[in-house]
Amino acid sequence: MDIIEIKDLKKIYGEEETETSALAGISLKIAKGDFVAVMGPSGSGKSTLLHILGFLDRPTSGLYFFEGKNMLDYSDEELARLRNKKMGFIFQAFNLLPRTSVLENVKLPLVYSDVASSEWNVLVKSAVEKVGLEHRINHEPSQLSGGEKQRVAIARALVLNPLVIFADEPTGNLDSKSGQMIMDIFSKLNREQGHTIILITHESEMAEFASRIIRLRDGQIELNAS
């Protein structure tokens, strides 16, 4: 089953003389359970594609179907609700709240969900266990290593059991050992939990964890290989 299908997707920034084409007509499908790495040089359109697929931005033209439904028919508010419920995001910069415990950081997406507050702590503890940080659950980010901070960010992305996990250069701020550990977690989540993972990376060794590589250049797909 295809979770994501895009057809001739284009994204143009600016107007007339200053306009820049970030995506120049991309078409692709991503099935449930896929682990896809999106690669390409700086300015190739990787982050723009992720932002559109994750409902953080809208395309200039083209079609985007998520679970068979045309996303262009949805309001921004509807997309925000869907994003909270169906998607998890991990970024290079961790984006954790300082002076706030691991538990409270991971709990954040639940605050904006329709999940009963009585269930929050159980869901948080389950997500934290999946990334092996139970022993750090009451620590603050300043007491954690870079790799541990990224594992907290993964737990936060997992807490609502999303259909798709978007990871934008998740190992970019980490040493190679910590990066390897993060990628092992993604592999396990994909293999054992069935999460669909879309990874943005410029590192070949990280892309090798994926079952499929999509390479972008100048806003177009240069390679789409399993």
mmCIF file with all atom_site columns, C-alpha atoms in Angstrom:
data_model
loop_
_atom_site.group_PDB
_atom_site.id
_atom_site.type_symbol
_atom_site.label_atom_id
_atom_site.label_alt_id
_atom_site.label_comp_id
_atom_site.label_asym_id
_atom_site.label_entity_id
_atom_site.label_seq_id
_atom_site.pdbx_PDB_ins_code
_atom_site.Cartn_x
_atom_site.Cartn_y
_atom_site.Cartn_z
_atom_site.occupancy
_atom_site.B_iso_or_equiv
_atom_site.pdbx_formal_charge
_atom_site.auth_seq_id
_atom_site.auth_comp_id
_atom_site.auth_asym_id
_atom_site.auth_atom_id
_atom_site.pdbx_PDB_model_num
ATOM 1   C CA . MET A 1 1   ? 0.000  0.000  0.000   1.00 0.00 ? 1   MET A CA 1
ATOM 2   C CA . ASP A 1 2   ? 1.368  3.430  -0.951  1.00 0.00 ? 2   ASP A CA 1
ATOM 3   C CA . ILE A 1 3   ? 1.235  5.905  1.923   1.00 0.00 ? 3   ILE A CA 1
ATOM 4   C CA . ILE A 1 4   ? 2.679  8.732  -0.158  1.00 0.00 ? 4   ILE A CA 1
ATOM 5   C CA . GLU A 1 5   ? 2.274  9.484  -3.855  1.00 0.00 ? 5   GLU A CA 1
ATOM 6   C CA . ILE A 1 6   ? 3.333  12.727 -5.488  1.00 0.00 ? 6   ILE A CA 1
ATOM 7   C CA . LYS A 1 7   ? 2.884  13.675 -9.123  1.00 0.00 ? 7   LYS A CA 1
ATOM 8   C CA . ASP A 1 8   ? 4.817  16.413 -10.943 1.00 0.00 ? 8   ASP A CA 1
ATOM 9   C CA . LEU A 1 9   ? 5.439  18.281 -7.690  1.00 0.00 ? 9   LEU A CA 1
ATOM 10  C CA . LYS A 1 10  ? 6.949  21.746 -8.132  1.00 0.00 ? 10  LYS A CA 1
ATOM 11  C CA . LYS A 1 11  ? 8.005  24.382 -5.634  1.00 0.00 ? 11  LYS A CA 1
ATOM 12  C CA . ILE A 1 12  ? 9.032  27.874 -6.696  1.00 0.00 ? 12  ILE A CA 1
ATOM 13  C CA . TYR A 1 13  ? 10.238 30.540 -4.292  1.00 0.00 ? 13  TYR A CA 1
ATOM 14  C CA . GLY A 1 14  ? 10.210 34.260 -5.061  1.00 0.00 ? 14  GLY A CA 1
ATOM 15  C CA . GLU A 1 15  ? 8.596  36.022 -8.014  1.00 0.00 ? 15  GLU A CA 1
ATOM 16  C CA . GLU A 1 16  ? 9.529  36.517 -11.676 1.00 0.00 ? 16  GLU A CA 1
ATOM 17  C CA . GLU A 1 17  ? 13.137 37.814 -11.878 1.00 0.00 ? 17  GLU A CA 1
ATOM 18  C CA . THR A 1 18  ? 14.003 36.486 -8.411  1.00 0.00 ? 18  THR A CA 1
ATOM 19  C CA . GLU A 1 19  ? 12.167 33.165 -8.582  1.00 0.00 ? 19  GLU A CA 1
ATOM 20  C CA . THR A 1 20  ? 14.035 29.983 -7.714  1.00 0.00 ? 20  THR A CA 1
ATOM 21  C CA . SER A 1 21  ? 12.838 26.498 -8.564  1.00 0.00 ? 21  SER A CA 1
ATOM 22  C CA . ALA A 1 22  ? 13.444 24.235 -5.541  1.00 0.00 ? 22  ALA A CA 1
ATOM 23  C CA . LEU A 1 23  ? 11.510 21.265 -6.951  1.00 0.00 ? 23  LEU A CA 1
ATOM 24  C CA . ALA A 1 24  ? 11.140 20.922 -10.710 1.00 0.00 ? 24  ALA A CA 1
ATOM 25  C CA . GLY A 1 25  ? 8.462  18.296 -11.245 1.00 0.00 ? 25  GLY A CA 1
ATOM 26  C CA . ILE A 1 26  ? 9.052  15.331 -8.935  1.00 0.00 ? 26  ILE A CA 1
ATOM 27  C CA . SER A 1 27  ? 6.931  12.164 -9.059  1.00 0.00 ? 27  SER A CA 1
ATOM 28  C CA . LEU A 1 28  ? 7.383  9.221  -6.686  1.00 0.00 ? 28  LEU A CA 1
ATOM 29  C CA . LYS A 1 29  ? 5.612  6.692  -4.466  1.00 0.00 ? 29  LYS A CA 1
ATOM 30  C CA . ILE A 1 30  ? 6.508  5.552  -0.962  1.00 0.00 ? 30  ILE A CA 1
ATOM 31  C CA . ALA A 1 31  ? 4.886  2.401  0.384   1.00 0.00 ? 31  ALA A CA 1
ATOM 32  C CA . LYS A 1 32  ? 4.007  1.518  3.973   1.00 0.00 ? 32  LYS A CA 1
ATOM 33  C CA . GLY A 1 33  ? 7.086  0.104  5.684   1.00 0.00 ? 33  GLY A CA 1
ATOM 34  C CA . ASP A 1 34  ? 9.603  1.660  3.282   1.00 0.00 ? 34  ASP A CA 1
ATOM 35  C CA . PHE A 1 35  ? 12.925 2.992  4.585   1.00 0.00 ? 35  PHE A CA 1
ATOM 36  C CA . VAL A 1 36  ? 13.898 5.683  2.076   1.00 0.00 ? 36  VAL A CA 1
ATOM 37  C CA . ALA A 1 37  ? 17.048 7.810  2.092   1.00 0.00 ? 37  ALA A CA 1
ATOM 38  C CA . VAL A 1 38  ? 16.885 11.075 0.157   1.00 0.00 ? 38  VAL A CA 1
ATOM 39  C CA . MET A 1 39  ? 20.322 12.305 -0.882  1.00 0.00 ? 39  MET A CA 1
ATOM 40  C CA . GLY A 1 40  ? 21.751 15.116 -2.953  1.00 0.00 ? 40  GLY A CA 1
ATOM 41  C CA . PRO A 1 41  ? 24.079 18.122 -2.778  1.00 0.00 ? 41  PRO A CA 1
ATOM 42  C CA . SER A 1 42  ? 23.180 21.306 -0.924  1.00 0.00 ? 42  SER A CA 1
ATOM 43  C CA . GLY A 1 43  ? 20.387 23.115 -2.768  1.00 0.00 ? 43  GLY A CA 1
ATOM 44  C CA . SER A 1 44  ? 19.127 19.980 -4.513  1.00 0.00 ? 44  SER A CA 1
ATOM 45  C CA . GLY A 1 45  ? 15.662 20.210 -2.940  1.00 0.00 ? 45  GLY A CA 1
ATOM 46  C CA . LYS A 1 46  ? 15.983 17.616 -0.151  1.00 0.00 ? 46  LYS A CA 1
ATOM 47  C CA . SER A 1 47  ? 14.632 19.755 2.692   1.00 0.00 ? 47  SER A CA 1
ATOM 48  C CA . THR A 1 48  ? 11.961 21.339 0.491   1.00 0.00 ? 48  THR A CA 1
ATOM 49  C CA . LEU A 1 49  ? 10.699 17.871 -0.393  1.00 0.00 ? 49  LEU A CA 1
ATOM 50  C CA . LEU A 1 50  ? 10.662 16.832 3.269   1.00 0.00 ? 50  LEU A CA 1
ATOM 51  C CA . HIS A 1 51  ? 8.770  19.984 4.284   1.00 0.00 ? 51  HIS A CA 1
ATOM 52  C CA . ILE A 1 52  ? 6.087  19.355 1.664   1.00 0.00 ? 52  ILE A CA 1
ATOM 53  C CA . LEU A 1 53  ? 5.779  15.638 2.438   1.00 0.00 ? 53  LEU A CA 1
ATOM 54  C CA . GLY A 1 54  ? 5.539  16.501 6.149   1.00 0.00 ? 54  GLY A CA 1
ATOM 55  C CA . PHE A 1 55  ? 2.800  19.149 5.619   1.00 0.00 ? 55  PHE A CA 1
ATOM 56  C CA . LEU A 1 56  ? 5.165  21.903 6.765   1.00 0.00 ? 56  LEU A CA 1
ATOM 57  C CA . ASP A 1 57  ? 4.909  23.624 3.361   1.00 0.00 ? 57  ASP A CA 1
ATOM 58  C CA . ARG A 1 58  ? 2.700  23.482 0.272   1.00 0.00 ? 58  ARG A CA 1
ATOM 59  C CA . PRO A 1 59  ? 3.817  22.876 -3.314  1.00 0.00 ? 59  PRO A CA 1
ATOM 60  C CA . THR A 1 60  ? 3.436  25.526 -6.009  1.00 0.00 ? 60  THR A CA 1
ATOM 61  C CA . SER A 1 61  ? 1.843  22.915 -8.285  1.00 0.00 ? 61  SER A CA 1
ATOM 62  C CA . GLY A 1 62  ? 1.430  19.178 -8.661  1.00 0.00 ? 62  GLY A CA 1
ATOM 63  C CA . LEU A 1 63  ? -0.460 16.575 -6.626  1.00 0.00 ? 63  LEU A CA 1
ATOM 64  C CA . TYR A 1 64  ? 0.217  15.015 -3.222  1.00 0.00 ? 64  TYR A CA 1
ATOM 65  C CA . PHE A 1 65  ? -1.778 12.008 -2.024  1.00 0.00 ? 65  PHE A CA 1
ATOM 66  C CA . PHE A 1 66  ? -1.337 10.794 1.557   1.00 0.00 ? 66  PHE A CA 1
ATOM 67  C CA . GLU A 1 67  ? -3.085 7.486  2.282   1.00 0.00 ? 67  GLU A CA 1
ATOM 68  C CA . GLY A 1 68  ? -4.921 7.972  -0.994  1.00 0.00 ? 68  GLY A CA 1
ATOM 69  C CA . LYS A 1 69  ? -6.328 11.392 -0.079  1.00 0.00 ? 69  LYS A CA 1
ATOM 70  C CA . ASN A 1 70  ? -5.430 14.608 -1.911  1.00 0.00 ? 70  ASN A CA 1
ATOM 71  C CA . MET A 1 71  ? -3.667 16.814 0.636   1.00 0.00 ? 71  MET A CA 1
ATOM 72  C CA . LEU A 1 72  ? -4.296 19.949 -1.390  1.00 0.00 ? 72  LEU A CA 1
ATOM 73  C CA . ASP A 1 73  ? -7.961 19.688 -0.371  1.00 0.00 ? 73  ASP A CA 1
ATOM 74  C CA . TYR A 1 74  ? -7.109 20.052 3.330   1.00 0.00 ? 74  TYR A CA 1
ATOM 75  C CA . SER A 1 75  ? -6.960 23.303 5.315   1.00 0.00 ? 75  SER A CA 1
ATOM 76  C CA . ASP A 1 76  ? -3.787 24.230 7.217   1.00 0.00 ? 76  ASP A CA 1
ATOM 77  C CA . GLU A 1 77  ? -5.566 23.345 10.474  1.00 0.00 ? 77  GLU A CA 1
ATOM 78  C CA . GLU A 1 78  ? -6.549 19.906 9.149   1.00 0.00 ? 78  GLU A CA 1
ATOM 79  C CA . LEU A 1 79  ? -2.991 19.293 7.963   1.00 0.00 ? 79  LEU A CA 1
ATOM 80  C CA . ALA A 1 80  ? -1.633 20.280 11.389  1.00 0.00 ? 80  ALA A CA 1
ATOM 81  C CA . ARG A 1 81  ? -3.935 17.746 13.078  1.00 0.00 ? 81  ARG A CA 1
ATOM 82  C CA . LEU A 1 82  ? -2.948 15.049 10.606  1.00 0.00 ? 82  LEU A CA 1
ATOM 83  C CA . ARG A 1 83  ? 0.743  15.878 11.032  1.00 0.00 ? 83  ARG A CA 1
ATOM 84  C CA . ASN A 1 84  ? 0.468  15.524 14.829  1.00 0.00 ? 84  ASN A CA 1
ATOM 85  C CA . LYS A 1 85  ? -1.343 12.198 14.563  1.00 0.00 ? 85  LYS A CA 1
ATOM 86  C CA . LYS A 1 86  ? 0.425  10.473 11.667  1.00 0.00 ? 86  LYS A CA 1
ATOM 87  C CA . MET A 1 87  ? 3.944  11.931 11.508  1.00 0.00 ? 87  MET A CA 1
ATOM 88  C CA . GLY A 1 88  ? 7.028  12.152 13.663  1.00 0.00 ? 88  GLY A CA 1
ATOM 89  C CA . PHE A 1 89  ? 9.944  14.526 13.024  1.00 0.00 ? 89  PHE A CA 1
ATOM 90  C CA . ILE A 1 90  ? 13.608 14.376 13.998  1.00 0.00 ? 90  ILE A CA 1
ATOM 91  C CA . PHE A 1 91  ? 15.964 17.233 13.111  1.00 0.00 ? 91  PHE A CA 1
ATOM 92  C CA . GLN A 1 92  ? 19.717 17.742 13.239  1.00 0.00 ? 92  GLN A CA 1
ATOM 93  C CA . ALA A 1 93  ? 19.451 20.332 16.036  1.00 0.00 ? 93  ALA A CA 1
ATOM 94  C CA . PHE A 1 94  ? 17.450 18.071 18.448  1.00 0.00 ? 94  PHE A CA 1
ATOM 95  C CA . ASN A 1 95  ? 15.032 20.945 19.302  1.00 0.00 ? 95  ASN A CA 1
ATOM 96  C CA . LEU A 1 96  ? 14.643 19.914 22.934  1.00 0.00 ? 96  LEU A CA 1
ATOM 97  C CA . LEU A 1 97  ? 13.291 22.222 25.614  1.00 0.00 ? 97  LEU A CA 1
ATOM 98  C CA . PRO A 1 98  ? 16.120 23.193 28.005  1.00 0.00 ? 98  PRO A CA 1
ATOM 99  C CA . ARG A 1 99  ? 15.663 22.898 31.787  1.00 0.00 ? 99  ARG A CA 1
ATOM 100 C CA . THR A 1 100 ? 12.909 20.342 31.089  1.00 0.00 ? 100 THR A CA 1
ATOM 101 C CA . SER A 1 101 ? 13.180 16.615 31.787  1.00 0.00 ? 101 SER A CA 1
ATOM 102 C CA . VAL A 1 102 ? 13.350 13.899 29.151  1.00 0.00 ? 102 VAL A CA 1
ATOM 103 C CA . LEU A 1 103 ? 9.868  12.817 30.237  1.00 0.00 ? 103 LEU A CA 1
ATOM 104 C CA . GLU A 1 104 ? 8.412  16.298 29.702  1.00 0.00 ? 104 GLU A CA 1
ATOM 105 C CA . ASN A 1 105 ? 10.188 16.719 26.335  1.00 0.00 ? 105 ASN A CA 1
ATOM 106 C CA . VAL A 1 106 ? 8.843  13.424 25.018  1.00 0.00 ? 106 VAL A CA 1
ATOM 107 C CA . LYS A 1 107 ? 5.371  14.266 26.331  1.00 0.00 ? 107 LYS A CA 1
ATOM 108 C CA . LEU A 1 108 ? 5.115  17.451 24.245  1.00 0.00 ? 108 LEU A CA 1
ATOM 109 C CA . PRO A 1 109 ? 3.282  16.026 21.157  1.00 0.00 ? 109 PRO A CA 1
ATOM 110 C CA . LEU A 1 110 ? 0.658  14.512 23.481  1.00 0.00 ? 110 LEU A CA 1
ATOM 111 C CA . VAL A 1 111 ? -0.292 17.985 24.729  1.00 0.00 ? 111 VAL A CA 1
ATOM 112 C CA . TYR A 1 112 ? -1.558 18.825 21.222  1.00 0.00 ? 112 TYR A CA 1
ATOM 113 C CA . SER A 1 113 ? -3.249 15.452 20.657  1.00 0.00 ? 113 SER A CA 1
ATOM 114 C CA . ASP A 1 114 ? -6.653 14.038 21.542  1.00 0.00 ? 114 ASP A CA 1
ATOM 115 C CA . VAL A 1 115 ? -5.075 11.327 23.733  1.00 0.00 ? 115 VAL A CA 1
ATOM 116 C CA . ALA A 1 116 ? -6.414 11.327 27.307  1.00 0.00 ? 116 ALA A CA 1
ATOM 117 C CA . SER A 1 117 ? -3.872 12.782 29.767  1.00 0.00 ? 117 SER A CA 1
ATOM 118 C CA . SER A 1 118 ? -4.242 9.661  31.948  1.00 0.00 ? 118 SER A CA 1
ATOM 119 C CA . GLU A 1 119 ? -2.423 7.710  29.204  1.00 0.00 ? 119 GLU A CA 1
ATOM 120 C CA . TRP A 1 120 ? 0.461  10.132 28.663  1.00 0.00 ? 120 TRP A CA 1
ATOM 121 C CA . ASN A 1 121 ? 3.022  8.727  31.107  1.00 0.00 ? 121 ASN A CA 1
ATOM 122 C CA . VAL A 1 122 ? 2.550  5.150  29.855  1.00 0.00 ? 122 VAL A CA 1
ATOM 123 C CA . LEU A 1 123 ? 3.089  6.268  26.239  1.00 0.00 ? 123 LEU A CA 1
ATOM 124 C CA . VAL A 1 124 ? 6.134  8.366  27.162  1.00 0.00 ? 124 VAL A CA 1
ATOM 125 C CA . LYS A 1 125 ? 7.778  5.532  29.104  1.00 0.00 ? 125 LYS A CA 1
ATOM 126 C CA . SER A 1 126 ? 7.172  3.116  26.221  1.00 0.00 ? 126 SER A CA 1
ATOM 127 C CA . ALA A 1 127 ? 8.758  5.535  23.714  1.00 0.00 ? 127 ALA A CA 1
ATOM 128 C CA . VAL A 1 128 ? 11.738 6.200  25.992  1.00 0.00 ? 128 VAL A CA 1
ATOM 129 C CA . GLU A 1 129 ? 12.279 2.444  26.443  1.00 0.00 ? 129 GLU A CA 1
ATOM 130 C CA . LYS A 1 130 ? 12.390 1.977  22.658  1.00 0.00 ? 130 LYS A CA 1
ATOM 131 C CA . VAL A 1 131 ? 15.462 4.217  22.477  1.00 0.00 ? 131 VAL A CA 1
ATOM 132 C CA . GLY A 1 132 ? 17.072 2.769  25.626  1.00 0.00 ? 132 GLY A CA 1
ATOM 133 C CA . LEU A 1 133 ? 16.918 5.876  27.817  1.00 0.00 ? 133 LEU A CA 1
ATOM 134 C CA . GLU A 1 134 ? 14.764 4.727  30.750  1.00 0.00 ? 134 GLU A CA 1
ATOM 135 C CA . HIS A 1 135 ? 17.634 5.529  33.130  1.00 0.00 ? 135 HIS A CA 1
ATOM 136 C CA . ARG A 1 136 ? 17.709 9.144  31.901  1.00 0.00 ? 136 ARG A CA 1
ATOM 137 C CA . ILE A 1 137 ? 13.971 9.889  31.976  1.00 0.00 ? 137 ILE A CA 1
ATOM 138 C CA . ASN A 1 138 ? 14.265 12.531 34.728  1.00 0.00 ? 138 ASN A CA 1
ATOM 139 C CA . HIS A 1 139 ? 17.434 14.159 33.351  1.00 0.00 ? 139 HIS A CA 1
ATOM 140 C CA . GLU A 1 140 ? 17.511 17.505 31.533  1.00 0.00 ? 140 GLU A CA 1
ATOM 141 C CA . PRO A 1 141 ? 19.113 17.978 28.070  1.00 0.00 ? 141 PRO A CA 1
ATOM 142 C CA . SER A 1 142 ? 22.170 19.706 29.595  1.00 0.00 ? 142 SER A CA 1
ATOM 143 C CA . GLN A 1 143 ? 22.947 16.427 31.406  1.00 0.00 ? 143 GLN A CA 1
ATOM 144 C CA . LEU A 1 144 ? 22.858 14.351 28.201  1.00 0.00 ? 144 LEU A CA 1
ATOM 145 C CA . SER A 1 145 ? 25.366 13.609 25.447  1.00 0.00 ? 145 SER A CA 1
ATOM 146 C CA . GLY A 1 146 ? 24.595 14.547 21.819  1.00 0.00 ? 146 GLY A CA 1
ATOM 147 C CA . GLY A 1 147 ? 23.631 10.976 20.986  1.00 0.00 ? 147 GLY A CA 1
ATOM 148 C CA . GLU A 1 148 ? 21.315 10.806 24.005  1.00 0.00 ? 148 GLU A CA 1
ATOM 149 C CA . LYS A 1 149 ? 19.671 14.099 23.028  1.00 0.00 ? 149 LYS A CA 1
ATOM 150 C CA . GLN A 1 150 ? 18.930 12.716 19.571  1.00 0.00 ? 150 GLN A CA 1
ATOM 151 C CA . ARG A 1 151 ? 17.482 9.564  21.136  1.00 0.00 ? 151 ARG A CA 1
ATOM 152 C CA . VAL A 1 152 ? 15.153 11.779 23.189  1.00 0.00 ? 152 VAL A CA 1
ATOM 153 C CA . ALA A 1 153 ? 14.107 13.492 19.939  1.00 0.00 ? 153 ALA A CA 1
ATOM 154 C CA . ILE A 1 154 ? 13.389 10.069 18.408  1.00 0.00 ? 154 ILE A CA 1
ATOM 155 C CA . ALA A 1 155 ? 11.327 9.057  21.460  1.00 0.00 ? 155 ALA A CA 1
ATOM 156 C CA . ARG A 1 156 ? 9.351  12.301 21.136  1.00 0.00 ? 156 ARG A CA 1
ATOM 157 C CA . ALA A 1 157 ? 8.702  11.521 17.466  1.00 0.00 ? 157 ALA A CA 1
ATOM 158 C CA . LEU A 1 158 ? 7.561  7.997  18.409  1.00 0.00 ? 158 LEU A CA 1
ATOM 159 C CA . VAL A 1 159 ? 5.251  8.841  21.300  1.00 0.00 ? 159 VAL A CA 1
ATOM 160 C CA . LEU A 1 160 ? 2.089  8.964  19.151  1.00 0.00 ? 160 LEU A CA 1
ATOM 161 C CA . ASN A 1 161 ? 3.122  5.882  17.149  1.00 0.00 ? 161 ASN A CA 1
ATOM 162 C CA . PRO A 1 162 ? 3.295  7.761  13.820  1.00 0.00 ? 162 PRO A CA 1
ATOM 163 C CA . LEU A 1 163 ? 2.780  6.181  10.430  1.00 0.00 ? 163 LEU A CA 1
ATOM 164 C CA . VAL A 1 164 ? 5.781  8.040  8.953   1.00 0.00 ? 164 VAL A CA 1
ATOM 165 C CA . ILE A 1 165 ? 8.988  9.234  10.601  1.00 0.00 ? 165 ILE A CA 1
ATOM 166 C CA . PHE A 1 166 ? 10.850 12.094 8.890   1.00 0.00 ? 166 PHE A CA 1
ATOM 167 C CA . ALA A 1 167 ? 14.512 12.443 9.864   1.00 0.00 ? 167 ALA A CA 1
ATOM 168 C CA . ASP A 1 168 ? 16.366 15.485 8.513   1.00 0.00 ? 168 ASP A CA 1
ATOM 169 C CA . GLU A 1 169 ? 20.159 14.960 8.820   1.00 0.00 ? 169 GLU A CA 1
ATOM 170 C CA . PRO A 1 170 ? 19.642 13.267 12.230  1.00 0.00 ? 170 PRO A CA 1
ATOM 171 C CA . THR A 1 171 ? 23.318 12.329 12.598  1.00 0.00 ? 171 THR A CA 1
ATOM 172 C CA . GLY A 1 172 ? 24.718 15.658 11.377  1.00 0.00 ? 172 GLY A CA 1
ATOM 173 C CA . ASN A 1 173 ? 25.687 16.880 14.877  1.00 0.00 ? 173 ASN A CA 1
ATOM 174 C CA . LEU A 1 174 ? 26.967 13.539 16.166  1.00 0.00 ? 174 LEU A CA 1
ATOM 175 C CA . ASP A 1 175 ? 30.248 11.652 16.225  1.00 0.00 ? 175 ASP A CA 1
ATOM 176 C CA . SER A 1 176 ? 30.411 8.489  14.117  1.00 0.00 ? 176 SER A CA 1
ATOM 177 C CA . LYS A 1 177 ? 29.745 6.095  17.022  1.00 0.00 ? 177 LYS A CA 1
ATOM 178 C CA . SER A 1 178 ? 26.634 8.002  18.158  1.00 0.00 ? 178 SER A CA 1
ATOM 179 C CA . GLY A 1 179 ? 25.492 8.338  14.543  1.00 0.00 ? 179 GLY A CA 1
ATOM 180 C CA . GLN A 1 180 ? 25.778 4.575  14.081  1.00 0.00 ? 180 GLN A CA 1
ATOM 181 C CA . MET A 1 181 ? 23.676 4.020  17.202  1.00 0.00 ? 181 MET A CA 1
ATOM 182 C CA . ILE A 1 182 ? 20.968 6.402  15.932  1.00 0.00 ? 182 ILE A CA 1
ATOM 183 C CA . MET A 1 183 ? 20.834 4.615  12.575  1.00 0.00 ? 183 MET A CA 1
ATOM 184 C CA . ASP A 1 184 ? 20.617 1.239  14.335  1.00 0.00 ? 184 ASP A CA 1
ATOM 185 C CA . ILE A 1 185 ? 17.551 2.554  16.182  1.00 0.00 ? 185 ILE A CA 1
ATOM 186 C CA . PHE A 1 186 ? 15.948 3.660  12.900  1.00 0.00 ? 186 PHE A CA 1
ATOM 187 C CA . SER A 1 187 ? 16.649 0.242  11.358  1.00 0.00 ? 187 SER A CA 1
ATOM 188 C CA . LYS A 1 188 ? 15.051 -1.508 14.315  1.00 0.00 ? 188 LYS A CA 1
ATOM 189 C CA . LEU A 1 189 ? 11.995 0.758  14.241  1.00 0.00 ? 189 LEU A CA 1
ATOM 190 C CA . ASN A 1 190 ? 11.564 0.036  10.549  1.00 0.00 ? 190 ASN A CA 1
ATOM 191 C CA . ARG A 1 191 ? 12.236 -3.683 10.745  1.00 0.00 ? 191 ARG A CA 1
ATOM 192 C CA . GLU A 1 192 ? 10.455 -4.567 14.011  1.00 0.00 ? 192 GLU A CA 1
ATOM 193 C CA . GLN A 1 193 ? 7.817  -1.850 14.421  1.00 0.00 ? 193 GLN A CA 1
ATOM 194 C CA . GLY A 1 194 ? 7.041  -1.334 10.730  1.00 0.00 ? 194 GLY A CA 1
ATOM 195 C CA . HIS A 1 195 ? 7.492  2.446  10.774  1.00 0.00 ? 195 HIS A CA 1
ATOM 196 C CA . THR A 1 196 ? 7.912  4.080  7.373   1.00 0.00 ? 196 THR A CA 1
ATOM 197 C CA . ILE A 1 197 ? 11.080 6.191  7.537   1.00 0.00 ? 197 ILE A CA 1
ATOM 198 C CA . ILE A 1 198 ? 12.138 9.013  5.230   1.00 0.00 ? 198 ILE A CA 1
ATOM 199 C CA . LEU A 1 199 ? 15.721 10.014 5.925   1.00 0.00 ? 199 LEU A CA 1
ATOM 200 C CA . ILE A 1 200 ? 17.395 13.145 4.548   1.00 0.00 ? 200 ILE A CA 1
ATOM 201 C CA . THR A 1 201 ? 21.157 12.720 4.547   1.00 0.00 ? 201 THR A CA 1
ATOM 202 C CA . HIS A 1 202 ? 24.298 13.652 2.643   1.00 0.00 ? 202 HIS A CA 1
ATOM 203 C CA . GLU A 1 203 ? 26.294 10.814 4.242   1.00 0.00 ? 203 GLU A CA 1
ATOM 204 C CA . SER A 1 204 ? 26.561 7.685  2.092   1.00 0.00 ? 204 SER A CA 1
ATOM 205 C CA . GLU A 1 205 ? 27.260 5.403  5.058   1.00 0.00 ? 205 GLU A CA 1
ATOM 206 C CA . MET A 1 206 ? 24.002 6.528  6.711   1.00 0.00 ? 206 MET A CA 1
ATOM 207 C CA . ALA A 1 207 ? 22.020 6.126  3.484   1.00 0.00 ? 207 ALA A CA 1
ATOM 208 C CA . GLU A 1 208 ? 23.163 2.505  3.308   1.00 0.00 ? 208 GLU A CA 1
ATOM 209 C CA . PHE A 1 209 ? 20.843 1.684  6.220   1.00 0.00 ? 209 PHE A CA 1
ATOM 210 C CA . ALA A 1 210 ? 17.863 2.449  3.968   1.00 0.00 ? 210 ALA A CA 1
ATOM 211 C CA . SER A 1 211 ? 16.274 -0.087 1.626   1.00 0.00 ? 211 SER A CA 1
ATOM 212 C CA . ARG A 1 212 ? 15.943 2.530  -1.108  1.00 0.00 ? 212 ARG A CA 1
ATOM 213 C CA . ILE A 1 213 ? 17.886 5.642  -2.130  1.00 0.00 ? 213 ILE A CA 1
ATOM 214 C CA . ILE A 1 214 ? 16.436 8.634  -3.957  1.00 0.00 ? 214 ILE A CA 1
ATOM 215 C CA . ARG A 1 215 ? 19.059 11.058 -5.215  1.00 0.00 ? 215 ARG A CA 1
ATOM 216 C CA . LEU A 1 216 ? 18.068 14.639 -6.073  1.00 0.00 ? 216 LEU A CA 1
ATOM 217 C CA . ARG A 1 217 ? 19.902 17.185 -8.187  1.00 0.00 ? 217 ARG A CA 1
ATOM 218 C CA . ASP A 1 218 ? 18.615 20.641 -9.132  1.00 0.00 ? 218 ASP A CA 1
ATOM 219 C CA . GLY A 1 219 ? 15.118 19.816 -7.843  1.00 0.00 ? 219 GLY A CA 1
ATOM 220 C CA . GLN A 1 220 ? 14.751 16.658 -9.902  1.00 0.00 ? 220 GLN A CA 1
ATOM 221 C CA . ILE A 1 221 ? 15.151 12.949 -9.225  1.00 0.00 ? 221 ILE A CA 1
ATOM 222 C CA . GLU A 1 222 ? 18.503 11.767 -10.556 1.00 0.00 ? 222 GLU A CA 1
ATOM 223 C CA . LEU A 1 223 ? 18.278 8.260  -9.077  1.00 0.00 ? 223 LEU A CA 1
ATOM 224 C CA . ASN A 1 224 ? 15.480 6.170  -7.531  1.00 0.00 ? 224 ASN A CA 1
ATOM 225 C CA . ALA A 1 225 ? 16.966 2.791  -6.640  1.00 0.00 ? 225 ALA A CA 1
ATOM 226 C CA . SER A 1 226 ? 16.253 -0.068 -4.256  1.00 0.00 ? 226 SER A CA 1
#
